[in-house]
CSV table of C-alpha atoms in Angstrom, one decimal:
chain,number,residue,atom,x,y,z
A,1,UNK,CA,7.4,-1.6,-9.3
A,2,UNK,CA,8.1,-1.5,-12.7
A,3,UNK,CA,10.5,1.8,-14.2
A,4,UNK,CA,8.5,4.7,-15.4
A,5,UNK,CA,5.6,3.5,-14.0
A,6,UNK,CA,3.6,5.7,-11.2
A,7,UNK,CA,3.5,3.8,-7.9
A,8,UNK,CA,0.3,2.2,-6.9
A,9,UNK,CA,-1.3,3.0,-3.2
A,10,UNK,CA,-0.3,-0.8,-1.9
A,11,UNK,CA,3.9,-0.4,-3.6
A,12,UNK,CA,3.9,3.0,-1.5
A,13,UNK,CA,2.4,0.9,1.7
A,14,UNK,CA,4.6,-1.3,1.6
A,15,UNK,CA,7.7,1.1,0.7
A,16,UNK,CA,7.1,3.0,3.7
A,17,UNK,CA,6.4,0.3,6.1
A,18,UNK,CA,9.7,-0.8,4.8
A,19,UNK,CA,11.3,2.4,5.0
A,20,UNK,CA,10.1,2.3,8.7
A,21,UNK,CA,10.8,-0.9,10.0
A,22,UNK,CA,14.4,-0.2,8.5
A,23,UNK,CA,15.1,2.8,10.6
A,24,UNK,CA,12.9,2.5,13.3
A,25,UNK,CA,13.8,-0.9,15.3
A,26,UNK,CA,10.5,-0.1,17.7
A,27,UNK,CA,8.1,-0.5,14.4
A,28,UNK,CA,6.3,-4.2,14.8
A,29,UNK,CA,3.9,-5.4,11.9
A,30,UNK,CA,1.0,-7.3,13.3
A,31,UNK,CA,-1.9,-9.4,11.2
A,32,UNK,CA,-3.4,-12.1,9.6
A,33,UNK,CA,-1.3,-13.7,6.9
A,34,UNK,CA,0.6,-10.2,6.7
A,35,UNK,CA,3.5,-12.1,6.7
A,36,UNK,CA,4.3,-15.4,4.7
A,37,UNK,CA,1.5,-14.4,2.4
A,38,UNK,CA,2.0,-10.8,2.5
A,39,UNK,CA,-1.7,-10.1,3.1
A,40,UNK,CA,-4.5,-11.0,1.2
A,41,UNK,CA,-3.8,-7.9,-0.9
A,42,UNK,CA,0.3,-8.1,-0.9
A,43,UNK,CA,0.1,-5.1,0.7
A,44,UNK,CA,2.8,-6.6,3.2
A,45,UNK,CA,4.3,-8.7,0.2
A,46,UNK,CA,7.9,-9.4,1.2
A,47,UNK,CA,8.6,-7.6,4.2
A,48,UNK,CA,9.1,-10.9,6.2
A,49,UNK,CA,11.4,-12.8,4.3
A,50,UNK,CA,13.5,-9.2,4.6
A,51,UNK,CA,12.9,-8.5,8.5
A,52,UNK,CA,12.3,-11.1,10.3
A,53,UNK,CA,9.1,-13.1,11.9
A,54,UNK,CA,9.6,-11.2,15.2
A,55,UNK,CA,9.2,-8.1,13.6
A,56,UNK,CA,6.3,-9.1,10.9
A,57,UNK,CA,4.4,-11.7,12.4
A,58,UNK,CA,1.4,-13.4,11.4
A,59,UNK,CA,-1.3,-13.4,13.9
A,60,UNK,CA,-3.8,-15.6,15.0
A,61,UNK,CA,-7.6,-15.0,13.0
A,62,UNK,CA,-9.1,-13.2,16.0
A,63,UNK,CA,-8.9,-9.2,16.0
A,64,UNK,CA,-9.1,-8.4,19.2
A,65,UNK,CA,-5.8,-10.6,20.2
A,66,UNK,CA,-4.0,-8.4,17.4
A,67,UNK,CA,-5.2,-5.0,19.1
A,68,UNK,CA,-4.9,-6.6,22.6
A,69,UNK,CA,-1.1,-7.5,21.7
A,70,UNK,CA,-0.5,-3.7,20.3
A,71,UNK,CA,-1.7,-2.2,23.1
A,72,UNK,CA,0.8,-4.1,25.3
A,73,UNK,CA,3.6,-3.6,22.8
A,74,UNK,CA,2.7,0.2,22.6
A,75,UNK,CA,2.9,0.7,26.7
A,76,UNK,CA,6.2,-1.1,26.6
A,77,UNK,CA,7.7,1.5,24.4
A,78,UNK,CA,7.5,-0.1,20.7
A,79,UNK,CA,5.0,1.0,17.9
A,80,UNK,CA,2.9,-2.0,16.4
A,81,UNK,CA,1.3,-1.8,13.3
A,82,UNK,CA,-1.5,-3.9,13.1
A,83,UNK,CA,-3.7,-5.0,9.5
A,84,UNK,CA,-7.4,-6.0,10.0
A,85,UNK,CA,-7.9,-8.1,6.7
A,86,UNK,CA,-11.3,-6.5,6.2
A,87,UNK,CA,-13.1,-3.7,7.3
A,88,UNK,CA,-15.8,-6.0,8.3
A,89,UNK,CA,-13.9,-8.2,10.7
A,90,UNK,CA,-12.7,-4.9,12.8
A,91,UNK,CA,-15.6,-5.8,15.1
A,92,UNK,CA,-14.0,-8.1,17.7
A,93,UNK,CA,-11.4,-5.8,17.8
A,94,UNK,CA,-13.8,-2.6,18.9
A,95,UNK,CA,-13.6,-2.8,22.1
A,96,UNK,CA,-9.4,-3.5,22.7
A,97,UNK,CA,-9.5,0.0,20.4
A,98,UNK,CA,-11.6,2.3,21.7
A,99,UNK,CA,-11.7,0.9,25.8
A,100,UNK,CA,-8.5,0.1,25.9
A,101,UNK,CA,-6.0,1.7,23.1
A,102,UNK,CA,-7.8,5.1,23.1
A,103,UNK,CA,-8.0,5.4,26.9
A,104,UNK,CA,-4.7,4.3,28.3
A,105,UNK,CA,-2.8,7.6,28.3
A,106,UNK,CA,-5.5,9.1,30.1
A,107,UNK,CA,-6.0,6.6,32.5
A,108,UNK,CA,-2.1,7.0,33.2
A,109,UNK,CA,-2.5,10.8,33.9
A,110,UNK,CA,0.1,10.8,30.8
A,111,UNK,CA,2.7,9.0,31.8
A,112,UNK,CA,2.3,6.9,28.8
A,113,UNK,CA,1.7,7.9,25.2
A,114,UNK,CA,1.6,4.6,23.1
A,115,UNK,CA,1.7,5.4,19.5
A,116,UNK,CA,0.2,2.1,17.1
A,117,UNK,CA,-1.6,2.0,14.1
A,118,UNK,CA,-4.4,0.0,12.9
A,119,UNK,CA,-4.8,-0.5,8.6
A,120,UNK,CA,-7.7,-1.6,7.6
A,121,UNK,CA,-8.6,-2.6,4.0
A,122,UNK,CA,-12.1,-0.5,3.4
A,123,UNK,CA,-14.6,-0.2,1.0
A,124,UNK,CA,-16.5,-1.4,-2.3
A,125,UNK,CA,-16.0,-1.4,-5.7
A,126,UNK,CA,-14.3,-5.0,-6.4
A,127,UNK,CA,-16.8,-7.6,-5.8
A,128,UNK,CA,-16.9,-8.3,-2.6
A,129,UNK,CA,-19.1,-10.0,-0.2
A,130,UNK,CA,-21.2,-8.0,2.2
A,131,UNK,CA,-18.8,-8.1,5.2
A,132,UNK,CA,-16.1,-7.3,2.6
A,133,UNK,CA,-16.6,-4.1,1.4
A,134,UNK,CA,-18.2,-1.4,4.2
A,135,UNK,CA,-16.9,1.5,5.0
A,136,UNK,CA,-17.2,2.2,8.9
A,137,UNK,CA,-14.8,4.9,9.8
A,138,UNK,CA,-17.5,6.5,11.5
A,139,UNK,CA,-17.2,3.8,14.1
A,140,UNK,CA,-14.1,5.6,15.0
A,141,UNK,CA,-14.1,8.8,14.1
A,142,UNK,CA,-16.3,9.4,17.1
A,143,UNK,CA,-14.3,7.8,20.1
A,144,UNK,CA,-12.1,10.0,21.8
A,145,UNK,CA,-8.4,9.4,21.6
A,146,UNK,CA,-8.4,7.8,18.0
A,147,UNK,CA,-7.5,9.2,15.3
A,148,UNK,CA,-9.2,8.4,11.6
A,149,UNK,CA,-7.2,9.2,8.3
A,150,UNK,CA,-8.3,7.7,4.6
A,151,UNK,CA,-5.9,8.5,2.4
A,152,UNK,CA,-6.8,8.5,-1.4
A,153,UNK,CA,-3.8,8.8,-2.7
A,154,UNK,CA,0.1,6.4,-1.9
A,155,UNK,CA,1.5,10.2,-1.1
A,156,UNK,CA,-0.8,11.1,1.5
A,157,UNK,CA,-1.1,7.1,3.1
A,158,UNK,CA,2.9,7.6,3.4
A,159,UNK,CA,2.7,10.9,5.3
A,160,UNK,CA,-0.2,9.8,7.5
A,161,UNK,CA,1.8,6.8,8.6
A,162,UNK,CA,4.9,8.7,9.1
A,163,UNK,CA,2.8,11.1,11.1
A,164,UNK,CA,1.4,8.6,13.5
A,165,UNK,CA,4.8,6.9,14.4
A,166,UNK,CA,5.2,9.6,16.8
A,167,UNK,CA,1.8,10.7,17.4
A,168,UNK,CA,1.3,8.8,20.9
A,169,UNK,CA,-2.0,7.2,20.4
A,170,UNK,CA,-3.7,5.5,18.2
A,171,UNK,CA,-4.5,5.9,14.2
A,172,UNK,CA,-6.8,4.1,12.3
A,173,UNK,CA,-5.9,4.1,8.7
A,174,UNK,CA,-8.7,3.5,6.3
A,175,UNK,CA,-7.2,1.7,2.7
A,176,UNK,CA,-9.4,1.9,-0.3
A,177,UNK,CA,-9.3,-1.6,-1.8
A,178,UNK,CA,-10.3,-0.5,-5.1
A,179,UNK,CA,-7.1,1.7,-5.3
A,180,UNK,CA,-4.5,-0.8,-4.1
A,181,UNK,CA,-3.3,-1.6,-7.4
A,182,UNK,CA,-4.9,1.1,-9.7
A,183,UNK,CA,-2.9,3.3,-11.6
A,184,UNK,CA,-4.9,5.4,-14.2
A,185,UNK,CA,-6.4,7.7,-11.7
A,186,UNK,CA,-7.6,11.5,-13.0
A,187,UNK,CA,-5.7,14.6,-12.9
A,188,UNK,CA,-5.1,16.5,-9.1
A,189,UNK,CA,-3.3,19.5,-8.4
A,190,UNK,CA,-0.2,19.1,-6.6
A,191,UNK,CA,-0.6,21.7,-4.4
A,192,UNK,CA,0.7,20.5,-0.5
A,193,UNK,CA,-1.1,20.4,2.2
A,194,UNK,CA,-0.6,22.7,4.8
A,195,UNK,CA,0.0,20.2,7.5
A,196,UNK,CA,0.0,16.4,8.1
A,197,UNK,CA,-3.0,16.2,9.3
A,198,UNK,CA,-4.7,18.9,7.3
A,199,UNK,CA,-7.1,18.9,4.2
A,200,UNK,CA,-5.8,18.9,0.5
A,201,UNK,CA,-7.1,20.9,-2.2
A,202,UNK,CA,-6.6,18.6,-4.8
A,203,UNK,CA,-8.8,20.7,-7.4
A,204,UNK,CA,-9.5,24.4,-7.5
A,205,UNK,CA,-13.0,26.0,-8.4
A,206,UNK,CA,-15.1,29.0,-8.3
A,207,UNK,CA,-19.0,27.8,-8.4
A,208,UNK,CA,-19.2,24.8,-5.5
A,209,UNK,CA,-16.8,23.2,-2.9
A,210,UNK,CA,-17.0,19.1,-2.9
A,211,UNK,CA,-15.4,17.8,0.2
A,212,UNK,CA,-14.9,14.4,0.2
A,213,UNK,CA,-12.6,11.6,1.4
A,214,UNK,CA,-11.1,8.1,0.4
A,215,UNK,CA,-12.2,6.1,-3.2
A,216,UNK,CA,-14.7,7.8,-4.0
A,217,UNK,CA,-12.7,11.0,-4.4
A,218,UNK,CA,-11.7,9.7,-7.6
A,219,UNK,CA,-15.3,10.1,-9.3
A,220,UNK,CA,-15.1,13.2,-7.4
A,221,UNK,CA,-12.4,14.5,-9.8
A,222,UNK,CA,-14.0,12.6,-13.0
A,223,UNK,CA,-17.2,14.5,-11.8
A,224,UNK,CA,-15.4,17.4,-11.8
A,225,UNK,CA,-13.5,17.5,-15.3
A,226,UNK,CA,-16.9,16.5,-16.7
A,227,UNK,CA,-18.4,19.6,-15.9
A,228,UNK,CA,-16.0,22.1,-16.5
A,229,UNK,CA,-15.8,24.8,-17.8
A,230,UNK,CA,-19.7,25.2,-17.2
A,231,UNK,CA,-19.1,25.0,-13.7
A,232,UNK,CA,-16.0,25.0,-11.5
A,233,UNK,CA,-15.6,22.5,-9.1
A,234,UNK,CA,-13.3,23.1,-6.3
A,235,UNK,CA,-12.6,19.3,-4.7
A,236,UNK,CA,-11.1,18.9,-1.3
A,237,UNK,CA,-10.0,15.1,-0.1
A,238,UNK,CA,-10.5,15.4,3.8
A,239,UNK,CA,-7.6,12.7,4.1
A,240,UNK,CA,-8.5,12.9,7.8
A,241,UNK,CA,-11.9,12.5,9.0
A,242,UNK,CA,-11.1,12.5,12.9
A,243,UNK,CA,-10.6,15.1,13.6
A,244,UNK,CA,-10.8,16.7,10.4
A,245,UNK,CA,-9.5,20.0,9.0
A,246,UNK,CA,-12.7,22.4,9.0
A,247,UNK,CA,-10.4,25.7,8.2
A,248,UNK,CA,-9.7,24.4,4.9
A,249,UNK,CA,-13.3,23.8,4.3
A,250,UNK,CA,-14.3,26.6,5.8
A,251,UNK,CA,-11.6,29.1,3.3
A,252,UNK,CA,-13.4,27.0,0.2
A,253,UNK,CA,-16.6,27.5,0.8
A,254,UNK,CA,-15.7,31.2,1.0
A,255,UNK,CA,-14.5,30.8,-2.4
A,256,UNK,CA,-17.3,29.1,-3.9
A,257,UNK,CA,-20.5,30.0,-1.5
A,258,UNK,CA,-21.9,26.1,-1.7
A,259,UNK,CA,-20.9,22.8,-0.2
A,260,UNK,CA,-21.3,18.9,-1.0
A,261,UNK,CA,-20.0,16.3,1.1
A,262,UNK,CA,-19.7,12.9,-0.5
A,263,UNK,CA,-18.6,9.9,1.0
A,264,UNK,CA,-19.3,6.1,0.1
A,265,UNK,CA,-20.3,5.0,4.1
A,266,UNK,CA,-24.0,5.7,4.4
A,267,UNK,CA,-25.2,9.2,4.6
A,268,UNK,CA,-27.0,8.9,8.1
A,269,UNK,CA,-24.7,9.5,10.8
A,270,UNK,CA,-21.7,9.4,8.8
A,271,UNK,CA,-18.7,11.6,8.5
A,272,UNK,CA,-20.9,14.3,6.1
A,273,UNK,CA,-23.3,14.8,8.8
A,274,UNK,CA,-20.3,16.2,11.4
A,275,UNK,CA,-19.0,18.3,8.0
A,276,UNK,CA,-22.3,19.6,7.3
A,277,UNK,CA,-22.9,20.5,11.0
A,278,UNK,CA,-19.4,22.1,11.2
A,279,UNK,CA,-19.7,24.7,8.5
A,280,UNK,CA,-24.1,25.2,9.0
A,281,UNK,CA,-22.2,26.3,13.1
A,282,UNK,CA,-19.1,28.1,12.0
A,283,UNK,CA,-19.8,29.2,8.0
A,284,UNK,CA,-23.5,29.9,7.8
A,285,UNK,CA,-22.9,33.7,6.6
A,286,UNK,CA,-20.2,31.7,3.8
A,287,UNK,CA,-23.1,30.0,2.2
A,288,UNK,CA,-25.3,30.9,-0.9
A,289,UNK,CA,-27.5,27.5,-0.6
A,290,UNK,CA,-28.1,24.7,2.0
A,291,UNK,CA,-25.4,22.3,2.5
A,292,UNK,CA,-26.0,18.8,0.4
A,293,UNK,CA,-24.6,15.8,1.2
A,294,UNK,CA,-24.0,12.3,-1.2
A,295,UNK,CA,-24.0,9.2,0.1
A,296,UNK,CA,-25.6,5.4,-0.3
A,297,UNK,CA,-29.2,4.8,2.2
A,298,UNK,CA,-28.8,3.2,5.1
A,299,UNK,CA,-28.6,-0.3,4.3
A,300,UNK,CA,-26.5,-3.5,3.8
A,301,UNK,CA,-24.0,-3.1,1.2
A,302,UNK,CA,-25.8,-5.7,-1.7
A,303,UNK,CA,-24.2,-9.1,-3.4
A,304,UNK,CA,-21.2,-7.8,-6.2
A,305,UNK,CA,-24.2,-7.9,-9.2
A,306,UNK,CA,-25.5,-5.2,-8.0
A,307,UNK,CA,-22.8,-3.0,-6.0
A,308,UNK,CA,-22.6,-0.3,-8.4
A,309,UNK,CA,-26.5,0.8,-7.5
A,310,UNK,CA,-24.7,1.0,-4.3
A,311,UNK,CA,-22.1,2.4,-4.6
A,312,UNK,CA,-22.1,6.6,-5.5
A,313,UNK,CA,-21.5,7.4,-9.5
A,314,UNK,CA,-19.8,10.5,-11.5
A,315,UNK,CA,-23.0,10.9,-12.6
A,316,UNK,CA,-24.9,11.4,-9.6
A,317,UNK,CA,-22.4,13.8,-8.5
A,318,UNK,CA,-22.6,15.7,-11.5
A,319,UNK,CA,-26.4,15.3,-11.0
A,320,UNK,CA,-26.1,16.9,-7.5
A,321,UNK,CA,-24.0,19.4,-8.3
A,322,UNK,CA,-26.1,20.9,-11.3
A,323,UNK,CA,-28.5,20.9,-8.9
A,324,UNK,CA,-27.2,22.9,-6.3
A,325,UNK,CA,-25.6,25.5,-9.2
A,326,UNK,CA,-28.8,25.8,-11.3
């Protein structure tokens, strides 16, 4: 990283992985090219030649050997991090994760607690090809026993990882491709999160709540700015989608009286659906107006010509929320 320049989401990856496998001699790095190459997005850049091949080691190109391996590796005591190049390819590797990683403290009666993590580069926005750029965190977010974090932001992937080392079972860490090496990214509040795993208000507001998660909370914030001061825009990034922090939505939509959930995954039976749900059960008397989610239909992410009428827009969400404030 170059000297007065912020770091990007991939530099504080691979600071902290380093940080990690420095003091932690149970911390493993698993994946495809992760090593020599440093991942097909450097993510891992250099982190071989400084620790060793036994403790970053380049798999095999078949996913369900690298979660098959961590699961071993995590019941003998270490803590494997594993990268799945693509968020596409984290098929194979389904069933290793959710039989077999999310059940195996259970089926011990406890007597085991293995703590890995899975990153997986997610999401559109760079030209990809169609098994290049989904977002499927819903895939996970509703097996029991995994945990599902998408960071936005180098800060909060760094804590989540921390977080997991000792969380005894498994974390799957969505990675916004589009933000690996971006830099310029709009204006948040600093304001911490009140725990790990909790919610960040990243943007306070009066008029409407926008809860949100991963990439897209970027036009979120653009969306945001654009509309002020005619309407105020609180903005909270989820971080963590399973489970996710409902009392932080809950205490904005007190403030504000309205809620929109956007996310770039499809809008049926994704992540918004289980936030709208949430607050219709537990914050109906909160709300002024119906709960509105944003999201792309329920299709196959289109060739890179035409991923941006995919992909969800500052304007639309300024559309939406004009909409719900009118």
């Amino acid at each position: 990283m170059s000297p007065g320049r912020p770091a990007s989401l991939a530099e504080t990856i691979n600071a902290t992985l380093a940080d990690l496998l420095e003091h932690d001699p149970r911390v493993v790095l698993i994946g495809e090219d992760i090593g020599r190459l440093g991942g097909v997005f450097r993510v891992t850049r250099g982190l071989q030649q400084r620790f060793g091949k036994d403790r970053v080691r380049d798999s095999v190109l078949a996913e369900s050997t690298i979660i098959g391996q961590a699961v071993g590796m995590a019941i003998s005591g270490l803590v494997p991090v594993c990268e799945i190049q693509f968020d596409g390819f984290v098929y194979p590797a389904v069933n290793q994760l959710v039989t077999q990683a999310a059940r195996i403290g259970h089926r011990w009666n406890g007597q085991v607690e293995p703590s890995l993590v899975v990153r997986i580069p997610s999401g559109g926005g760079v030209r990809g090809v169609e098994h290049h750029s989904e977002s499927n965190e819903a895939l996970f977010a509703r097996a029991p026993g995994i945990s599902v974090a998408c960071p936005s932001t180098g800060d909060d992937a760094d804590q989540i990882l921390r977080h997991a080392m000792g969380l005894g079972s498994p974390v799957v860490m969505y990675e916004p491709i589009r933000l690996y090496w971006r830099r310029n990214l709009p204006a948040r509040s600093t304001e911490p999160a009140s725990a790990p795993t909790a919610a960040r208000v990243v943007r306070r507001g009066s008029d409407v709540t926008v809860a949100t998660f991963g990439a897209v909370t970027n036009e979120v914030l653009e969306a945001a700015q654009a509309l002020s001061p005619d309407v105020d825009v609180e903005v909270v990034d989820l971080r963590w989608v399973a489970p996710f922090d409902l009392d932080t939505v809950l205490t904005s939509v007190a403030r504000t009286g309205r809620l929109l959930i956007v996310h770039e995954a499809a809008k049926y039976a994704g992540i918004g659906g289980e936030v709208a749900a949430s607050v219709a059960e537990d914050g109906f008397h909160l709300l002024k107006g119906p709960v509105r989610r944003l999201a792309p239909d329920r299709r196959a992410y289109p060739p890179a010509d035409f991923e941006d009428d995919y992909l969800i827009s500052v304007r639309q969400i300024m559309n939406e929320v004009l909409e719900m404030t009118k």
